[in-house]
Tab-separated table of C-alpha atoms and ligand atoms in Angstrom:
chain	number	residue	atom	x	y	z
A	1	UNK	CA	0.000	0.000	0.000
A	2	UNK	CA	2.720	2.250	1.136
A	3	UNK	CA	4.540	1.765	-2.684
A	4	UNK	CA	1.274	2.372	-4.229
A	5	UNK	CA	0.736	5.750	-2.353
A	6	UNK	CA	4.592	7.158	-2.684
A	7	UNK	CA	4.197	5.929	-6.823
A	8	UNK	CA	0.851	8.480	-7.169
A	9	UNK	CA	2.509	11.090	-4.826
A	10	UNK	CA	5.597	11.107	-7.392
A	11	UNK	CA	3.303	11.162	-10.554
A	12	UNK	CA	1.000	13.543	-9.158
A	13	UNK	CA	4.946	15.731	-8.123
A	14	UNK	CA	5.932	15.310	-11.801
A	15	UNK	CA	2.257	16.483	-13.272
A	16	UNK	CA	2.349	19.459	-10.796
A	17	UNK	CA	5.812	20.662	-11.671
A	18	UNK	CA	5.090	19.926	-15.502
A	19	UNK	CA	1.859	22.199	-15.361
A	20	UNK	CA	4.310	25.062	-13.371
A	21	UNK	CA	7.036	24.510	-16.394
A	22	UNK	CA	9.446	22.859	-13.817
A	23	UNK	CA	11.650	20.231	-13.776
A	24	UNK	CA	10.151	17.195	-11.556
A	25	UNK	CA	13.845	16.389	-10.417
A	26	UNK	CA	13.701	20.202	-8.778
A	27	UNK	CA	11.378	18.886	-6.210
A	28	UNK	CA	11.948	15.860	-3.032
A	29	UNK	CA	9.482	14.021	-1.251
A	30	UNK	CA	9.887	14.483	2.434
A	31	UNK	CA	7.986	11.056	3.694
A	32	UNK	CA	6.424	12.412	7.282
A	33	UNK	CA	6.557	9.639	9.428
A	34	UNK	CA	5.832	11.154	12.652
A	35	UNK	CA	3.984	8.465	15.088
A	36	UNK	CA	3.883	5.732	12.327
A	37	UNK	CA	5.935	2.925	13.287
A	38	UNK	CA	9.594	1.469	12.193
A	39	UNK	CA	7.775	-1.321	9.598
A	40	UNK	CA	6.033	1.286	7.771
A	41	UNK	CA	9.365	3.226	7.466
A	42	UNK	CA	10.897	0.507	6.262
A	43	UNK	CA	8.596	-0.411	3.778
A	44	UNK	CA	8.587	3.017	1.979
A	45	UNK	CA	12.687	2.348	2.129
A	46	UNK	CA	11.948	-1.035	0.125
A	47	UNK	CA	10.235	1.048	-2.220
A	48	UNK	CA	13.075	3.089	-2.162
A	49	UNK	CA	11.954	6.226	-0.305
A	50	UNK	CA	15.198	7.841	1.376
A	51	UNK	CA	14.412	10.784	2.614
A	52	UNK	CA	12.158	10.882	5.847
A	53	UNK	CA	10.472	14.145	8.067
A	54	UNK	CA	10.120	13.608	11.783
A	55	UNK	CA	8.909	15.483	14.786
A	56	UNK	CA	9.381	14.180	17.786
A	57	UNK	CA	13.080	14.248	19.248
A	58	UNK	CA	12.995	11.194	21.177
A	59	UNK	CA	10.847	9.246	18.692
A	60	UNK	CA	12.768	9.318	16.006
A	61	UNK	CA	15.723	8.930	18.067
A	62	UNK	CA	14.767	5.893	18.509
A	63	UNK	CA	13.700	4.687	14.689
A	64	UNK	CA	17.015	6.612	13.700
A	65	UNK	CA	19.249	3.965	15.719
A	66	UNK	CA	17.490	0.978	14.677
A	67	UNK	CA	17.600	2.185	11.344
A	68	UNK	CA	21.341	2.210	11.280
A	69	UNK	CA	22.381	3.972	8.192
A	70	UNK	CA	19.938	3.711	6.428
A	71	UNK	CA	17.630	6.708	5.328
A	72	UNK	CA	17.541	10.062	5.759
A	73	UNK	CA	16.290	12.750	8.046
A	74	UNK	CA	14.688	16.007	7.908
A	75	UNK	CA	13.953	17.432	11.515
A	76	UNK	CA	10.309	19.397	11.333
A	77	UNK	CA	8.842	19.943	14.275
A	78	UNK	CA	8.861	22.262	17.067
A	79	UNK	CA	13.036	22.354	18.754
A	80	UNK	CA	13.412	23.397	21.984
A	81	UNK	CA	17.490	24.657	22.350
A	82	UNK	CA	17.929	22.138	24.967
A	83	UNK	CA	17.579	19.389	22.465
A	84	UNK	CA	19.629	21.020	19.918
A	85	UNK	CA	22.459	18.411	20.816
A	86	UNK	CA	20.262	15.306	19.549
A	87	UNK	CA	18.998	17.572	16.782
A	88	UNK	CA	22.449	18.358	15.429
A	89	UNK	CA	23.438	14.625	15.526
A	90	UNK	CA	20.233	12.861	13.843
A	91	UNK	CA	19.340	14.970	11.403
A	92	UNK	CA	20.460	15.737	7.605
A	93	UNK	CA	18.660	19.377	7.892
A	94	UNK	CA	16.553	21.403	10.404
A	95	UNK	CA	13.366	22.828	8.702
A	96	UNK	CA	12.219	24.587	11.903
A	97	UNK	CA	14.853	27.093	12.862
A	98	UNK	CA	12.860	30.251	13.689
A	99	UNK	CA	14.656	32.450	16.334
A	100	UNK	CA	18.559	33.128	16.962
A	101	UNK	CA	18.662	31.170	19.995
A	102	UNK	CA	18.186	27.715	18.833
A	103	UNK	CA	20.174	28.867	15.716
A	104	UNK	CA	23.352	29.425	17.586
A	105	UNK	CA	22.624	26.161	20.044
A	106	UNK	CA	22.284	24.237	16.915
A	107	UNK	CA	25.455	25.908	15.423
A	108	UNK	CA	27.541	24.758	18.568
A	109	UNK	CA	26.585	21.240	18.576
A	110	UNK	CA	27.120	20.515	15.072
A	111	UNK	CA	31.008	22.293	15.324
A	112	UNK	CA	31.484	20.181	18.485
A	113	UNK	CA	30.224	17.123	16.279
A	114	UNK	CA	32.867	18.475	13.490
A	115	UNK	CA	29.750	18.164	11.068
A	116	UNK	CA	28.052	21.478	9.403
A	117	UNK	CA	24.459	21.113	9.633
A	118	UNK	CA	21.573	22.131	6.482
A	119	UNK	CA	18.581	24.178	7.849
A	120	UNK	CA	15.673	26.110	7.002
A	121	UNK	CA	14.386	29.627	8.711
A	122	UNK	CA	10.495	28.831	9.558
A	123	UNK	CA	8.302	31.769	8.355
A	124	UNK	CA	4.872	32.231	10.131
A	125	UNK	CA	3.464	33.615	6.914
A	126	UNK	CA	0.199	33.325	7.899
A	127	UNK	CA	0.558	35.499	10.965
A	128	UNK	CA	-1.448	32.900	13.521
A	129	UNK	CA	-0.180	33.944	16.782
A	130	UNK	CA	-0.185	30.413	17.937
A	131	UNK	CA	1.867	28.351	15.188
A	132	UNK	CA	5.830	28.522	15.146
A	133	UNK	CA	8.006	31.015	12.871
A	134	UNK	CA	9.526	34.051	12.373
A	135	UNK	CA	7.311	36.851	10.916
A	136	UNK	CA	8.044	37.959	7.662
A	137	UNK	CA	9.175	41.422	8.960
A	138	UNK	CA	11.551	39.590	11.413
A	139	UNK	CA	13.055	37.302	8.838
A	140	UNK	CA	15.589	39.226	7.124
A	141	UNK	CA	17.977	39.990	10.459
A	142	UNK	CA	17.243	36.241	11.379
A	143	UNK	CA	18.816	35.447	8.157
A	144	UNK	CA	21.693	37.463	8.966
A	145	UNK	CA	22.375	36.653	11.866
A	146	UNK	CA	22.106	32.852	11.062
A	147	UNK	CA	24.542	33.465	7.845
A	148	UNK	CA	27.161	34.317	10.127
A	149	UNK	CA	27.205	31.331	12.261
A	150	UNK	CA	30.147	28.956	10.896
A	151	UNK	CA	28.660	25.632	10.915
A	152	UNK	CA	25.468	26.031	10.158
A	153	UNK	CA	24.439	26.224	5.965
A	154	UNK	CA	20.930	28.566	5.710
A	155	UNK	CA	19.577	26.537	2.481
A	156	UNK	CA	16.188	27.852	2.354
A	157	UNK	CA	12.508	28.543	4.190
A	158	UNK	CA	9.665	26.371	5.374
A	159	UNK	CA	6.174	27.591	6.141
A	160	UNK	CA	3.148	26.202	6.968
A	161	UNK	CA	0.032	27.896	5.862
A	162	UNK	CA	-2.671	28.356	8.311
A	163	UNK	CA	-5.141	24.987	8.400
A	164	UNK	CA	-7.800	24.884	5.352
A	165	UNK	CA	-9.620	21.800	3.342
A	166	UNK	CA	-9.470	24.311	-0.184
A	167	UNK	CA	-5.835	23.551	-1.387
A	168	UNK	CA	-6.276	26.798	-3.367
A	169	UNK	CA	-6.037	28.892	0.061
A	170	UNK	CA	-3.033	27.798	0.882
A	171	UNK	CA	-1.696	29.172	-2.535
A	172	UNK	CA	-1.073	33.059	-1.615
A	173	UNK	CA	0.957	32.009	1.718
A	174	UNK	CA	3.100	29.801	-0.692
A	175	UNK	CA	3.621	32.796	-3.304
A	176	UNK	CA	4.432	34.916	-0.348
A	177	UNK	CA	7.255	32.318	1.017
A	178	UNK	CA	8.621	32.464	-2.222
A	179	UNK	CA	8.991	35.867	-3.051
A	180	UNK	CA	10.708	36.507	0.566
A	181	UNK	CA	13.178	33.605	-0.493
A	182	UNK	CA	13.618	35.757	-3.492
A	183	UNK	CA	14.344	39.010	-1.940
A	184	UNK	CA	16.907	37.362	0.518
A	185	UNK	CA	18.701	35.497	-2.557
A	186	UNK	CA	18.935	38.830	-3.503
A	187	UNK	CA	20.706	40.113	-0.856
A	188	UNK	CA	23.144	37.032	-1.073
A	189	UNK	CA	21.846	35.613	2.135
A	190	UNK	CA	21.882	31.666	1.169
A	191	UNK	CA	24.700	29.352	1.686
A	192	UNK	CA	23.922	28.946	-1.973
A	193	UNK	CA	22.134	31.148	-3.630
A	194	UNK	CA	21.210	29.331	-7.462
A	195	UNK	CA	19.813	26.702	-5.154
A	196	UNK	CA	17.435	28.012	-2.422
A	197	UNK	CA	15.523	25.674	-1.158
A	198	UNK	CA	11.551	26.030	-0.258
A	199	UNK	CA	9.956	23.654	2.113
A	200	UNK	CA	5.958	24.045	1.727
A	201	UNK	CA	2.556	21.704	0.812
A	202	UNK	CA	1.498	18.942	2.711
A	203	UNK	CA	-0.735	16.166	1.598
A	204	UNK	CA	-3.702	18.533	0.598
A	205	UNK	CA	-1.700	20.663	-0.931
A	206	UNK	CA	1.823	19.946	-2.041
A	207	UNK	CA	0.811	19.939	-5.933
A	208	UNK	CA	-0.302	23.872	-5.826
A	209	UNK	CA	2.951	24.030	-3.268
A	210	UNK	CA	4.673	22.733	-6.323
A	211	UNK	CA	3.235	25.215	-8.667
A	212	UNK	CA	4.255	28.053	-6.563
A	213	UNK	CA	7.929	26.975	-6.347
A	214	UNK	CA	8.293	24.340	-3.794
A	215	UNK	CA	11.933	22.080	-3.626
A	216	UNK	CA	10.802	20.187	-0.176
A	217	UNK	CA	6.827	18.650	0.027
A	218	UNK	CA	6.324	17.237	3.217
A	219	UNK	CA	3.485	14.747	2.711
A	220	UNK	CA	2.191	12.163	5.502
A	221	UNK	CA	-1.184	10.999	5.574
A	222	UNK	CA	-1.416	10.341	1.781
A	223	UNK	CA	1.592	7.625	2.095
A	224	UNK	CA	1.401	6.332	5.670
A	225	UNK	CA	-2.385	6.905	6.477
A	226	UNK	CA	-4.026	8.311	9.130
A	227	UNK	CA	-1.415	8.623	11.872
A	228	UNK	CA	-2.214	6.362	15.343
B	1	PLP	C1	2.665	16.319	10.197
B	1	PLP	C2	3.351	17.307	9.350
B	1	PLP	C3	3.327	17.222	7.940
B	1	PLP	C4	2.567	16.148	7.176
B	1	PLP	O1	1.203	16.368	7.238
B	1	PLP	P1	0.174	15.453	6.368
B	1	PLP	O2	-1.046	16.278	6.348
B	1	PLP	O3	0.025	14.176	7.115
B	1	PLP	O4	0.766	15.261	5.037
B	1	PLP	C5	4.036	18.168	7.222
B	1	PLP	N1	4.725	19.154	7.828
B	1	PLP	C6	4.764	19.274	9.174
B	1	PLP	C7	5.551	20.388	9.773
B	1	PLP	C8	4.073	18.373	9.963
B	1	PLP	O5	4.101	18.526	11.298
């Protein structure tokens, strides 16, 4: 079931990014397998899914060991800065980074670990005073403040447009996460700026996510199920 789901996701990622005039490669499936358990990660690695979302330190802590080396990481849920340690060890990229504080823990950890670690700056582009991000008027210091922190690579932004069952209403947050990537390539602020990455769409709405730009879809539901 689990192949069947990530084949449709990756035809319905190539159809999106061939309506937006994109190239299908430009664009990775995150795999969010937040409270599903080790079998079902290991299935969608038999189908050879490698690239995984978590966001729960201690639970995928735990999936991440048994795994051994196999698969890959992307940290996306809320970090608190005393867990930046286990953050900088386990994961191939941060997606969540949205204030200086756990930017600079984060930067610490992965020098001490000798490793330099990928992350995204969360935007709250949606303004809801109770979801996680910097506000766009906040984001450009962030940015340069994080771009000056030695082991850390700033590779892109994540959002998370405010809840809604019309995948078209998400579309206007997404547009707005990309034109603030754009002004900050601008300014040179990227690690690398001819590849910025954009982290947005979930499984309602990752192919308009696609059409407005995205390089990171984080879909769950429509390859693992309804989680537990
Ligand atoms: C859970 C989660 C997802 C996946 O959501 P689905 O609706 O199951 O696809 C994506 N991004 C974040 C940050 C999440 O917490």
């Amino acid at each position: 079931m689990i192949c069947d789901n990530l084949k449709t996701i990756y035809r319905q990622i190539e159809e999106a990014a061939v309506r937006a005039g994109r190239d299908p490669q430009s664009v990775r499936l995150v795999a969010v397998s937040k409270r599903q358990g080790l079998e079902r990660i290991l299935e969608a690695l038999d189908c050879g899914q490698e690239l995984f979302g978590e966001n729960y330190l201690q639970e995928a802590r735990e999936k991440i060991e048994q795994l051994g080396d196999r698969g890959r990481f992307h940290f996306i849920g809320h970090l608190q800065s005393n867990k930046a340690r286990q953050a900088a060890e386990l994961f191939t990229m941060v997606e969540t980074v949205d204030r200086l504080k756990i930017a600079r823990a984060l930067d610490r950890h992965a020098k001490a670990l000798g490793r330099s670690l990928d992350i995204l700056l969360q935007v709250n582009v949606g303004r809801e005073p109770q979801k996680a991000g910097v506000l766009p008027e906040n984001l450009e210091e962030l940015a340069r403040d994080v771009a000056t922190l030695p082991s850390l690579r700033l590779r892109g932004l994540m959002t998370m447009p405010p809840y809604t069952t019309d995948p078209e209403e998400s579309r206007p947050f997404f547009r707005s996460l990309c034109q603030l990537a754009r002004e900050l390539r601008d300014k040179d602020l990227f690690a690398d700026n001819s590849r910025v990455e954009l982290s947005m769409g979930m499984s309602r709405d990752f192919p308009v996510a696609i059409e407005e730009g995205a390089t990171l879809v984080r879909v769950g539901t429509a390859i693992f199920g309804p989680r537990p």
